[in-house]
mmCIF file of C-alpha atoms in Angstrom:
data_model
loop_
_atom_site.group_PDB
_atom_site.id
_atom_site.type_symbol
_atom_site.label_atom_id
_atom_site.label_comp_id
_atom_site.label_asym_id
_atom_site.label_seq_id
_atom_site.Cartn_x
_atom_site.Cartn_y
_atom_site.Cartn_z
ATOM 1 C CA UNK A 1 12.943 27.636 3.581
ATOM 2 C CA UNK A 2 9.309 28.173 2.610
ATOM 3 C CA UNK A 3 6.974 26.797 5.272
ATOM 4 C CA UNK A 4 3.626 27.009 3.479
ATOM 5 C CA UNK A 5 2.575 25.044 0.427
ATOM 6 C CA UNK A 6 -0.580 24.669 -1.662
ATOM 7 C CA UNK A 7 -0.614 21.237 -3.307
ATOM 8 C CA UNK A 8 -3.055 19.196 -5.377
ATOM 9 C CA UNK A 9 -2.799 15.560 -4.302
ATOM 10 C CA UNK A 10 -4.010 12.862 -6.706
ATOM 11 C CA UNK A 11 -4.963 9.320 -5.726
ATOM 12 C CA UNK A 12 -6.289 6.522 -7.933
ATOM 13 C CA UNK A 13 -6.871 3.411 -5.843
ATOM 14 C CA UNK A 14 -7.265 -0.304 -6.475
ATOM 15 C CA UNK A 15 -10.991 -0.142 -5.707
ATOM 16 C CA UNK A 16 -11.410 1.800 -9.010
ATOM 17 C CA UNK A 17 -13.736 4.397 -7.473
ATOM 18 C CA UNK A 18 -12.119 7.122 -9.543
ATOM 19 C CA UNK A 19 -9.522 9.858 -9.253
ATOM 20 C CA UNK A 20 -9.464 11.653 -5.900
ATOM 21 C CA UNK A 21 -8.184 15.233 -6.119
ATOM 22 C CA UNK A 22 -7.501 17.174 -2.925
ATOM 23 C CA UNK A 23 -6.110 20.703 -2.974
ATOM 24 C CA UNK A 24 -4.457 21.177 0.400
ATOM 25 C CA UNK A 25 -2.557 23.800 2.366
ATOM 26 C CA UNK A 26 0.354 22.663 4.560
ATOM 27 C CA UNK A 27 2.106 24.837 7.119
ATOM 28 C CA UNK A 28 5.124 24.097 9.279
ATOM 29 C CA UNK A 29 5.599 25.969 12.570
ATOM 30 C CA UNK A 30 7.308 23.599 15.027
ATOM 31 C CA UNK A 31 4.969 20.914 13.719
ATOM 32 C CA UNK A 32 2.927 20.334 10.558
ATOM 33 C CA UNK A 33 -0.685 21.409 10.117
ATOM 34 C CA UNK A 34 -2.974 21.017 7.131
ATOM 35 C CA UNK A 35 -6.227 22.181 5.580
ATOM 36 C CA UNK A 36 -8.161 20.598 2.718
ATOM 37 C CA UNK A 37 -9.195 23.614 0.638
ATOM 38 C CA UNK A 38 -11.242 21.703 -1.944
ATOM 39 C CA UNK A 39 -11.635 18.061 -2.907
ATOM 40 C CA UNK A 40 -13.531 15.978 -5.428
ATOM 41 C CA UNK A 41 -13.716 12.408 -6.724
ATOM 42 C CA UNK A 42 -13.936 12.097 -10.501
ATOM 43 C CA UNK A 43 -15.592 8.729 -11.025
ATOM 44 C CA UNK A 44 -14.177 6.500 -13.727
ATOM 45 C CA UNK A 45 -16.507 5.595 -16.573
ATOM 46 C CA UNK A 46 -17.314 1.934 -17.170
ATOM 47 C CA UNK A 47 -14.887 2.062 -20.118
ATOM 48 C CA UNK A 48 -12.069 3.309 -17.901
ATOM 49 C CA UNK A 49 -12.828 0.753 -15.196
ATOM 50 C CA UNK A 50 -12.597 -1.959 -17.830
ATOM 51 C CA UNK A 51 -9.265 -0.635 -19.104
ATOM 52 C CA UNK A 52 -7.728 -0.394 -15.639
ATOM 53 C CA UNK A 53 -9.052 -3.817 -14.662
ATOM 54 C CA UNK A 54 -7.383 -5.331 -17.738
ATOM 55 C CA UNK A 55 -4.160 -3.306 -17.518
ATOM 56 C CA UNK A 56 -2.095 -6.139 -16.020
ATOM 57 C CA UNK A 57 -2.937 -8.338 -19.028
ATOM 58 C CA UNK A 58 -1.969 -5.788 -21.697
ATOM 59 C CA UNK A 59 1.043 -5.941 -23.991
ATOM 60 C CA UNK A 60 3.907 -3.546 -23.381
ATOM 61 C CA UNK A 61 2.680 -1.307 -26.190
ATOM 62 C CA UNK A 62 -0.901 -1.288 -24.943
ATOM 63 C CA UNK A 63 0.182 -0.532 -21.369
ATOM 64 C CA UNK A 64 2.473 2.289 -22.499
ATOM 65 C CA UNK A 65 -0.375 3.838 -24.452
ATOM 66 C CA UNK A 66 -2.679 3.457 -21.439
ATOM 67 C CA UNK A 67 -0.043 5.144 -19.240
ATOM 68 C CA UNK A 68 -0.090 8.162 -21.554
ATOM 69 C CA UNK A 69 -3.858 8.150 -21.935
ATOM 70 C CA UNK A 70 -4.432 7.997 -18.181
ATOM 71 C CA UNK A 71 -1.961 10.834 -17.563
ATOM 72 C CA UNK A 72 -3.827 12.912 -20.129
ATOM 73 C CA UNK A 73 -7.148 12.141 -18.454
ATOM 74 C CA UNK A 74 -5.792 13.032 -15.007
ATOM 75 C CA UNK A 75 -4.227 16.222 -16.336
ATOM 76 C CA UNK A 76 -7.475 17.376 -17.906
ATOM 77 C CA UNK A 77 -9.511 16.548 -14.785
ATOM 78 C CA UNK A 78 -7.127 18.445 -12.508
ATOM 79 C CA UNK A 79 -6.986 21.443 -14.849
ATOM 80 C CA UNK A 80 -10.789 21.533 -14.901
ATOM 81 C CA UNK A 81 -10.993 21.279 -11.111
ATOM 82 C CA UNK A 82 -8.444 23.933 -10.200
ATOM 83 C CA UNK A 83 -9.643 26.398 -12.856
ATOM 84 C CA UNK A 84 -12.568 27.360 -10.614
ATOM 85 C CA UNK A 85 -10.532 27.770 -7.425
ATOM 86 C CA UNK A 86 -9.510 31.153 -6.061
ATOM 87 C CA UNK A 87 -6.247 29.637 -4.800
ATOM 88 C CA UNK A 88 -3.985 27.849 -7.291
ATOM 89 C CA UNK A 89 -1.676 24.978 -6.308
ATOM 90 C CA UNK A 90 2.089 25.433 -6.322
ATOM 91 C CA UNK A 91 2.453 21.918 -7.731
ATOM 92 C CA UNK A 92 0.729 18.548 -8.132
ATOM 93 C CA UNK A 93 1.647 15.357 -6.295
ATOM 94 C CA UNK A 94 0.356 12.202 -7.982
ATOM 95 C CA UNK A 95 0.256 8.614 -6.771
ATOM 96 C CA UNK A 96 -0.726 7.213 -10.163
ATOM 97 C CA UNK A 97 -2.652 3.962 -10.596
ATOM 98 C CA UNK A 98 -0.961 0.724 -9.552
ATOM 99 C CA UNK A 99 -0.879 -2.020 -12.185
ATOM 100 C CA UNK A 100 1.883 -4.257 -10.801
ATOM 101 C CA UNK A 101 3.213 -4.484 -7.268
ATOM 102 C CA UNK A 102 5.712 -7.296 -6.693
ATOM 103 C CA UNK A 103 8.393 -5.961 -4.325
ATOM 104 C CA UNK A 104 9.884 -9.435 -3.937
ATOM 105 C CA UNK A 105 10.944 -9.010 -7.595
ATOM 106 C CA UNK A 106 11.946 -5.370 -6.974
ATOM 107 C CA UNK A 107 9.085 -4.269 -9.215
ATOM 108 C CA UNK A 108 6.199 -1.867 -8.797
ATOM 109 C CA UNK A 109 4.412 0.124 -11.496
ATOM 110 C CA UNK A 110 2.049 3.084 -11.224
ATOM 111 C CA UNK A 111 0.690 4.470 -14.490
ATOM 112 C CA UNK A 112 -0.659 7.938 -15.339
ATOM 113 C CA UNK A 113 2.097 9.870 -17.100
ATOM 114 C CA UNK A 114 3.303 12.723 -14.876
ATOM 115 C CA UNK A 115 4.919 14.647 -17.787
ATOM 116 C CA UNK A 116 1.531 14.737 -19.504
ATOM 117 C CA UNK A 117 -0.147 16.004 -16.314
ATOM 118 C CA UNK A 118 2.515 18.723 -16.066
ATOM 119 C CA UNK A 119 2.169 19.709 -19.718
ATOM 120 C CA UNK A 120 -1.624 19.968 -19.517
ATOM 121 C CA UNK A 121 -1.856 21.820 -16.200
ATOM 122 C CA UNK A 122 1.250 23.975 -16.543
ATOM 123 C CA UNK A 123 2.286 22.926 -13.030
ATOM 124 C CA UNK A 124 5.249 20.908 -11.729
ATOM 125 C CA UNK A 125 4.308 17.323 -10.883
ATOM 126 C CA UNK A 126 5.913 15.021 -8.326
ATOM 127 C CA UNK A 127 5.198 11.331 -8.892
ATOM 128 C CA UNK A 128 6.634 7.787 -8.791
ATOM 129 C CA UNK A 129 6.986 7.551 -5.017
ATOM 130 C CA UNK A 130 7.254 3.753 -4.749
ATOM 131 C CA UNK A 131 10.020 2.720 -7.171
ATOM 132 C CA UNK A 132 12.981 4.085 -5.203
ATOM 133 C CA UNK A 133 11.795 2.322 -2.054
ATOM 134 C CA UNK A 134 11.567 -1.015 -3.880
ATOM 135 C CA UNK A 135 15.023 -0.404 -5.412
ATOM 136 C CA UNK A 136 16.338 0.008 -1.856
ATOM 137 C CA UNK A 137 14.916 -3.424 -0.969
ATOM 138 C CA UNK A 138 11.717 -2.085 0.583
ATOM 139 C CA UNK A 139 8.100 -3.044 0.071
ATOM 140 C CA UNK A 140 7.288 0.251 -1.656
ATOM 141 C CA UNK A 141 4.187 0.355 0.546
ATOM 142 C CA UNK A 142 2.491 1.571 2.562
ATOM 143 C CA UNK A 143 3.675 5.168 2.118
ATOM 144 C CA UNK A 144 0.833 6.915 3.967
ATOM 145 C CA UNK A 145 2.354 6.342 7.475
ATOM 146 C CA UNK A 146 4.683 9.369 7.269
ATOM 147 C CA UNK A 147 1.498 11.467 7.058
ATOM 148 C CA UNK A 148 -0.095 9.511 9.904
ATOM 149 C CA UNK A 149 2.992 10.235 12.002
ATOM 150 C CA UNK A 150 3.316 13.958 11.247
ATOM 151 C CA UNK A 151 -0.258 15.086 10.451
ATOM 152 C CA UNK A 152 -2.410 12.893 12.741
ATOM 153 C CA UNK A 153 -0.377 12.852 15.936
ATOM 154 C CA UNK A 154 -3.396 12.485 18.247
ATOM 155 C CA UNK A 155 -4.142 8.900 17.134
ATOM 156 C CA UNK A 156 -2.201 5.788 18.117
ATOM 157 C CA UNK A 157 -3.532 3.860 15.119
ATOM 158 C CA UNK A 158 -4.682 4.903 11.664
ATOM 159 C CA UNK A 159 -6.683 2.372 9.654
ATOM 160 C CA UNK A 160 -7.479 2.964 5.990
ATOM 161 C CA UNK A 161 -10.174 0.820 4.378
ATOM 162 C CA UNK A 162 -9.566 1.205 0.659
ATOM 163 C CA UNK A 163 -9.120 -1.459 -1.980
ATOM 164 C CA UNK A 164 -6.666 -2.893 0.530
ATOM 165 C CA UNK A 165 -6.915 -2.356 4.298
ATOM 166 C CA UNK A 166 -3.710 -0.947 5.756
ATOM 167 C CA UNK A 167 -2.806 0.231 9.224
ATOM 168 C CA UNK A 168 -0.259 2.468 10.948
ATOM 169 C CA UNK A 169 0.649 1.839 14.582
ATOM 170 C CA UNK A 170 2.708 4.353 16.578
ATOM 171 C CA UNK A 171 4.982 3.559 19.480
ATOM 172 C CA UNK A 172 4.130 4.695 23.017
ATOM 173 C CA UNK A 173 5.936 8.013 22.580
ATOM 174 C CA UNK A 174 4.334 8.729 19.219
ATOM 175 C CA UNK A 175 7.720 9.449 17.629
ATOM 176 C CA UNK A 176 8.015 6.370 15.438
ATOM 177 C CA UNK A 177 5.615 4.185 13.513
ATOM 178 C CA UNK A 178 5.220 0.782 11.926
ATOM 179 C CA UNK A 179 2.707 0.074 9.203
ATOM 180 C CA UNK A 180 1.665 -2.641 6.803
ATOM 181 C CA UNK A 181 -1.138 -3.923 4.611
ATOM 182 C CA UNK A 182 -3.624 -5.985 6.620
ATOM 183 C CA UNK A 183 -5.851 -7.696 4.039
ATOM 184 C CA UNK A 184 -7.833 -7.067 0.849
ATOM 185 C CA UNK A 185 -10.904 -4.927 1.533
ATOM 186 C CA UNK A 186 -13.036 -3.038 -1.000
ATOM 187 C CA UNK A 187 -11.174 -4.735 -3.838
ATOM 188 C CA UNK A 188 -12.811 -8.062 -3.022
ATOM 189 C CA UNK A 189 -16.115 -6.683 -1.708
ATOM 190 C CA UNK A 190 -16.644 -4.702 -4.912
ATOM 191 C CA UNK A 191 -15.722 -7.722 -7.023
ATOM 192 C CA UNK A 192 -18.589 -9.705 -5.503
ATOM 193 C CA UNK A 193 -20.978 -6.730 -5.525
ATOM 194 C CA UNK A 194 -20.402 -6.464 -9.294
ATOM 195 C CA UNK A 195 -21.943 -9.931 -9.663
ATOM 196 C CA UNK A 196 -25.125 -8.410 -8.206
ATOM 197 C CA UNK A 197 -24.974 -5.611 -10.768
ATOM 198 C CA UNK A 198 -23.702 -3.096 -8.173
ATOM 199 C CA UNK A 199 -20.602 -0.911 -8.004
ATOM 200 C CA UNK A 200 -20.425 -1.589 -4.277
ATOM 201 C CA UNK A 201 -22.535 -2.977 -1.432
ATOM 202 C CA UNK A 202 -24.069 0.211 -0.015
ATOM 203 C CA UNK A 203 -23.761 0.196 3.805
ATOM 204 C CA UNK A 204 -23.082 -3.537 3.588
ATOM 205 C CA UNK A 205 -26.801 -4.178 3.095
ATOM 206 C CA UNK A 206 -26.318 -7.360 1.054
ATOM 207 C CA UNK A 207 -23.571 -8.623 3.364
ATOM 208 C CA UNK A 208 -25.800 -8.080 6.402
ATOM 209 C CA UNK A 209 -28.442 -10.322 4.842
ATOM 210 C CA UNK A 210 -25.981 -13.168 4.279
ATOM 211 C CA UNK A 211 -24.521 -15.879 6.489
ATOM 212 C CA UNK A 212 -20.865 -16.608 7.237
ATOM 213 C CA UNK A 213 -19.547 -19.602 5.281
ATOM 214 C CA UNK A 214 -17.241 -21.290 7.837
ATOM 215 C CA UNK A 215 -15.077 -23.244 5.361
ATOM 216 C CA UNK A 216 -14.264 -20.223 3.191
ATOM 217 C CA UNK A 217 -13.643 -18.073 6.276
ATOM 218 C CA UNK A 218 -11.240 -20.686 7.642
ATOM 219 C CA UNK A 219 -9.342 -20.858 4.354
ATOM 220 C CA UNK A 220 -9.175 -17.079 4.028
ATOM 221 C CA UNK A 221 -7.783 -16.681 7.535
ATOM 222 C CA UNK A 222 -5.228 -19.434 6.889
ATOM 223 C CA UNK A 223 -3.618 -17.722 3.880
ATOM 224 C CA UNK A 224 0.198 -17.602 4.374
ATOM 225 C CA UNK A 225 0.369 -13.801 4.028
ATOM 226 C CA UNK A 226 -1.230 -13.398 7.453
ATOM 227 C CA UNK A 227 1.644 -15.247 9.143
ATOM 228 C CA UNK A 228 4.317 -13.030 7.615
ATOM 229 C CA UNK A 229 5.756 -10.459 10.013
ATOM 230 C CA UNK A 230 5.718 -6.810 8.865
ATOM 231 C CA UNK A 231 6.875 -5.015 6.817
ATOM 232 C CA UNK A 232 4.588 -6.513 4.182
ATOM 233 C CA UNK A 233 2.354 -5.231 1.409
ATOM 234 C CA UNK A 234 -0.335 -6.457 -0.948
ATOM 235 C CA UNK A 235 -1.223 -5.830 -4.568
ATOM 236 C CA UNK A 236 -3.896 -6.926 -6.981
ATOM 237 C CA UNK A 237 -1.749 -9.998 -7.609
ATOM 238 C CA UNK A 238 -2.658 -11.315 -4.149
ATOM 239 C CA UNK A 239 -6.362 -11.033 -4.915
ATOM 240 C CA UNK A 240 -5.964 -12.640 -8.346
ATOM 241 C CA UNK A 241 -3.705 -15.423 -7.105
ATOM 242 C CA UNK A 242 -4.990 -16.228 -3.618
ATOM 243 C CA UNK A 243 -8.512 -14.879 -3.155
ATOM 244 C CA UNK A 244 -10.096 -15.358 -6.559
ATOM 245 C CA UNK A 245 -9.660 -19.145 -6.544
ATOM 246 C CA UNK A 246 -11.359 -19.381 -3.145
ATOM 247 C CA UNK A 247 -14.350 -17.401 -4.396
ATOM 248 C CA UNK A 248 -14.919 -19.980 -7.125
ATOM 249 C CA UNK A 249 -14.192 -23.061 -5.025
ATOM 250 C CA UNK A 250 -17.579 -23.307 -3.317
ATOM 251 C CA UNK A 251 -21.181 -23.048 -4.447
ATOM 252 C CA UNK A 252 -22.212 -19.986 -2.467
ATOM 253 C CA UNK A 253 -24.510 -17.032 -3.146
ATOM 254 C CA UNK A 254 -23.177 -13.480 -3.262
ATOM 255 C CA UNK A 255 -24.867 -12.404 -0.002
ATOM 256 C CA UNK A 256 -23.144 -15.170 1.967
ATOM 257 C CA UNK A 257 -19.857 -14.469 0.208
ATOM 258 C CA UNK A 258 -20.030 -10.762 1.080
ATOM 259 C CA UNK A 259 -20.919 -11.621 4.673
ATOM 260 C CA UNK A 260 -17.961 -14.004 4.900
ATOM 261 C CA UNK A 261 -15.580 -11.414 3.482
ATOM 262 C CA UNK A 262 -16.750 -8.761 5.936
ATOM 263 C CA UNK A 263 -16.094 -11.208 8.769
ATOM 264 C CA UNK A 264 -12.649 -11.981 7.374
ATOM 265 C CA UNK A 265 -11.712 -8.290 7.199
ATOM 266 C CA UNK A 266 -12.961 -7.658 10.740
ATOM 267 C CA UNK A 267 -11.064 -10.677 12.090
ATOM 268 C CA UNK A 268 -7.774 -9.664 10.488
ATOM 269 C CA UNK A 269 -8.082 -6.095 11.800
ATOM 270 C CA UNK A 270 -8.946 -7.367 15.288
ATOM 271 C CA UNK A 271 -5.896 -9.664 15.292
ATOM 272 C CA UNK A 272 -3.712 -6.745 14.237
ATOM 273 C CA UNK A 273 -4.997 -4.487 17.053
ATOM 274 C CA UNK A 274 -5.560 -7.032 19.842
ATOM 275 C CA UNK A 275 -2.684 -5.793 22.049
ATOM 276 C CA UNK A 276 -3.782 -2.133 21.839
ATOM 277 C CA UNK A 277 -7.035 -2.117 23.816
ATOM 278 C CA UNK A 278 -8.319 1.382 24.596
ATOM 279 C CA UNK A 279 -6.083 3.207 22.106
ATOM 280 C CA UNK A 280 -7.652 5.599 19.586
ATOM 281 C CA UNK A 281 -7.892 4.326 16.010
ATOM 282 C CA UNK A 282 -8.704 6.782 13.199
ATOM 283 C CA UNK A 283 -10.645 5.048 10.407
ATOM 284 C CA UNK A 284 -10.747 6.432 6.858
ATOM 285 C CA UNK A 285 -11.287 5.253 3.291
ATOM 286 C CA UNK A 286 -14.399 4.110 1.458
ATOM 287 C CA UNK A 287 -14.845 1.148 3.789
ATOM 288 C CA UNK A 288 -15.405 3.544 6.698
ATOM 289 C CA UNK A 289 -18.736 4.406 5.032
ATOM 290 C CA UNK A 290 -19.799 0.741 5.009
ATOM 291 C CA UNK A 291 -21.865 0.707 8.215
ATOM 292 C CA UNK A 292 -22.115 -3.091 8.439
ATOM 293 C CA UNK A 293 -18.360 -3.543 7.988
ATOM 294 C CA UNK A 294 -17.732 -0.937 10.679
ATOM 295 C CA UNK A 295 -20.254 -2.642 12.964
ATOM 296 C CA UNK A 296 -18.294 -5.904 12.719
ATOM 297 C CA UNK A 297 -14.928 -4.161 13.195
ATOM 298 C CA UNK A 298 -16.204 -2.375 16.309
ATOM 299 C CA UNK A 299 -17.647 -5.626 17.668
ATOM 300 C CA UNK A 300 -14.333 -7.449 17.328
ATOM 301 C CA UNK A 301 -11.759 -4.776 18.135
ATOM 302 C CA UNK A 302 -10.986 -3.457 21.608
ATOM 303 C CA UNK A 303 -9.658 -0.116 20.401
ATOM 304 C CA UNK A 304 -11.652 3.125 20.369
ATOM 305 C CA UNK A 305 -12.821 3.683 16.793
ATOM 306 C CA UNK A 306 -12.819 7.347 15.732
ATOM 307 C CA UNK A 307 -14.329 8.742 12.532
ATOM 308 C CA UNK A 308 -13.040 12.119 11.263
ATOM 309 C CA UNK A 309 -15.140 14.435 9.098
ATOM 310 C CA UNK A 310 -16.332 13.056 5.783
ATOM 311 C CA UNK A 311 -13.733 14.981 3.786
ATOM 312 C CA UNK A 312 -10.850 13.295 5.594
ATOM 313 C CA UNK A 313 -12.553 9.883 5.390
ATOM 314 C CA UNK A 314 -12.766 10.193 1.624
ATOM 315 C CA UNK A 315 -9.606 12.129 0.785
ATOM 316 C CA UNK A 316 -6.981 11.226 3.410
ATOM 317 C CA UNK A 317 -4.811 9.326 0.926
ATOM 318 C CA UNK A 318 -4.875 12.163 -1.615
ATOM 319 C CA UNK A 319 -4.045 14.549 1.247
ATOM 320 C CA UNK A 320 -1.062 12.485 2.348
ATOM 321 C CA UNK A 321 0.294 11.999 -1.161
ATOM 322 C CA UNK A 322 0.161 15.782 -1.483
ATOM 323 C CA UNK A 323 2.201 15.881 1.744
ATOM 324 C CA UNK A 324 4.707 13.334 0.387
ATOM 325 C CA UNK A 325 5.276 15.790 -2.446
ATOM 326 C CA UNK A 326 5.959 18.593 0.036
ATOM 327 C CA UNK A 327 8.574 16.490 1.811
ATOM 328 C CA UNK A 328 10.148 15.576 -1.530
ATOM 329 C CA UNK A 329 10.353 19.244 -2.499
ATOM 330 C CA UNK A 330 12.020 19.976 0.854
ATOM 331 C CA UNK A 331 14.378 17.006 0.328
ATOM 332 C CA UNK A 332 13.191 15.490 3.600
ATOM 333 C CA UNK A 333 12.608 11.790 4.166
ATOM 334 C CA UNK A 334 9.134 10.640 3.131
ATOM 335 C CA UNK A 335 9.717 6.853 3.159
ATOM 336 C CA UNK A 336 10.539 5.186 6.470
ATOM 337 C CA UNK A 337 12.782 2.160 6.914
ATOM 338 C CA UNK A 338 10.738 0.821 9.833
ATOM 339 C CA UNK A 339 7.570 0.889 7.691
ATOM 340 C CA UNK A 340 8.644 -0.522 4.329
ATOM 341 C CA UNK A 341 11.721 -2.499 5.374
ATOM 342 C CA UNK A 342 13.954 -0.567 3.012
ATOM 343 C CA UNK A 343 17.704 -0.218 3.608
ATOM 344 C CA UNK A 344 17.327 3.323 4.980
ATOM 345 C CA UNK A 345 14.945 6.233 5.465
ATOM 346 C CA UNK A 346 14.930 8.158 2.223
ATOM 347 C CA UNK A 347 13.312 10.870 0.111
ATOM 348 C CA UNK A 348 11.371 9.465 -2.832
ATOM 349 C CA UNK A 349 9.556 10.925 -5.824
ATOM 350 C CA UNK A 350 10.475 12.239 -9.284
ATOM 351 C CA UNK A 351 9.899 15.881 -10.245
ATOM 352 C CA UNK A 352 8.555 16.801 -13.691
ATOM 353 C CA UNK A 353 8.466 20.404 -14.860
ATOM 354 C CA UNK A 354 5.854 21.684 -17.350
#
């Protein structure tokens, strides 16, 4: 069996930052190692952000057309990116963009047509990693923990601060892992920042100038999701159904609202890690670059917070979805029962040839 792979991993997250593309090399020699050869974020235009924000409200016809259009966009962006590289990928592994995620109804949907990506790039594409897990009675998320387990063995915890904050926690021997979504993160921070005319709150500057609103904080921390035992996952539906109404319930300025949300995120992460004092926690995702958010997380958590290099902070999810594709190609398990609550460990992902 081949033990070296060059893969382009694609990630489009709920924070709507853009399409992350990471061309990575993976090698297996007793254990897995990796290298990010090249990586770039292609920011979505305001038109695309509007389309993706409204996707869950579209008709079936409109959503199908958007699925094709987004796949075409992703295909063209990847073709442009890899055309200048000296090393070409063997295949592409794409997460797609989540529109619906309701595992309790056995439903999850990621758009961005993989056949169109394959046709445009001339490369095989592996995609649709979540559906099989949901069909097997799992949460379909998070899927990154298999990469945390096999690629980042030196850390007991891996926290990703994307649109949603999620965490992986390894057992004492480091040979098994549990993981789950913790709380909304950049999804709700960016929503409030937009009211200030900003894409995001740079370094948490506006949040740091606000004051915690105790009533909203109390209600946020009392949401039923936080009392559910893992495995559990979140989608945009949670923000729309649970968080959005709270944001409009009180007369409060955006600075105080951002400050309250930062406190909420830090509290939920501290509760999740409170029994793991002294363990190393790798922190990645766009939220890791929010210095005020990280200041509050460090103040509340008793774990040792570790930041990797900037490339891993920004592209870890694209890297790991590339790795999920490698495992799928090898017909090895890439979804774990103990993480998603599915009926069994299994190998997920559909392969599309150009």
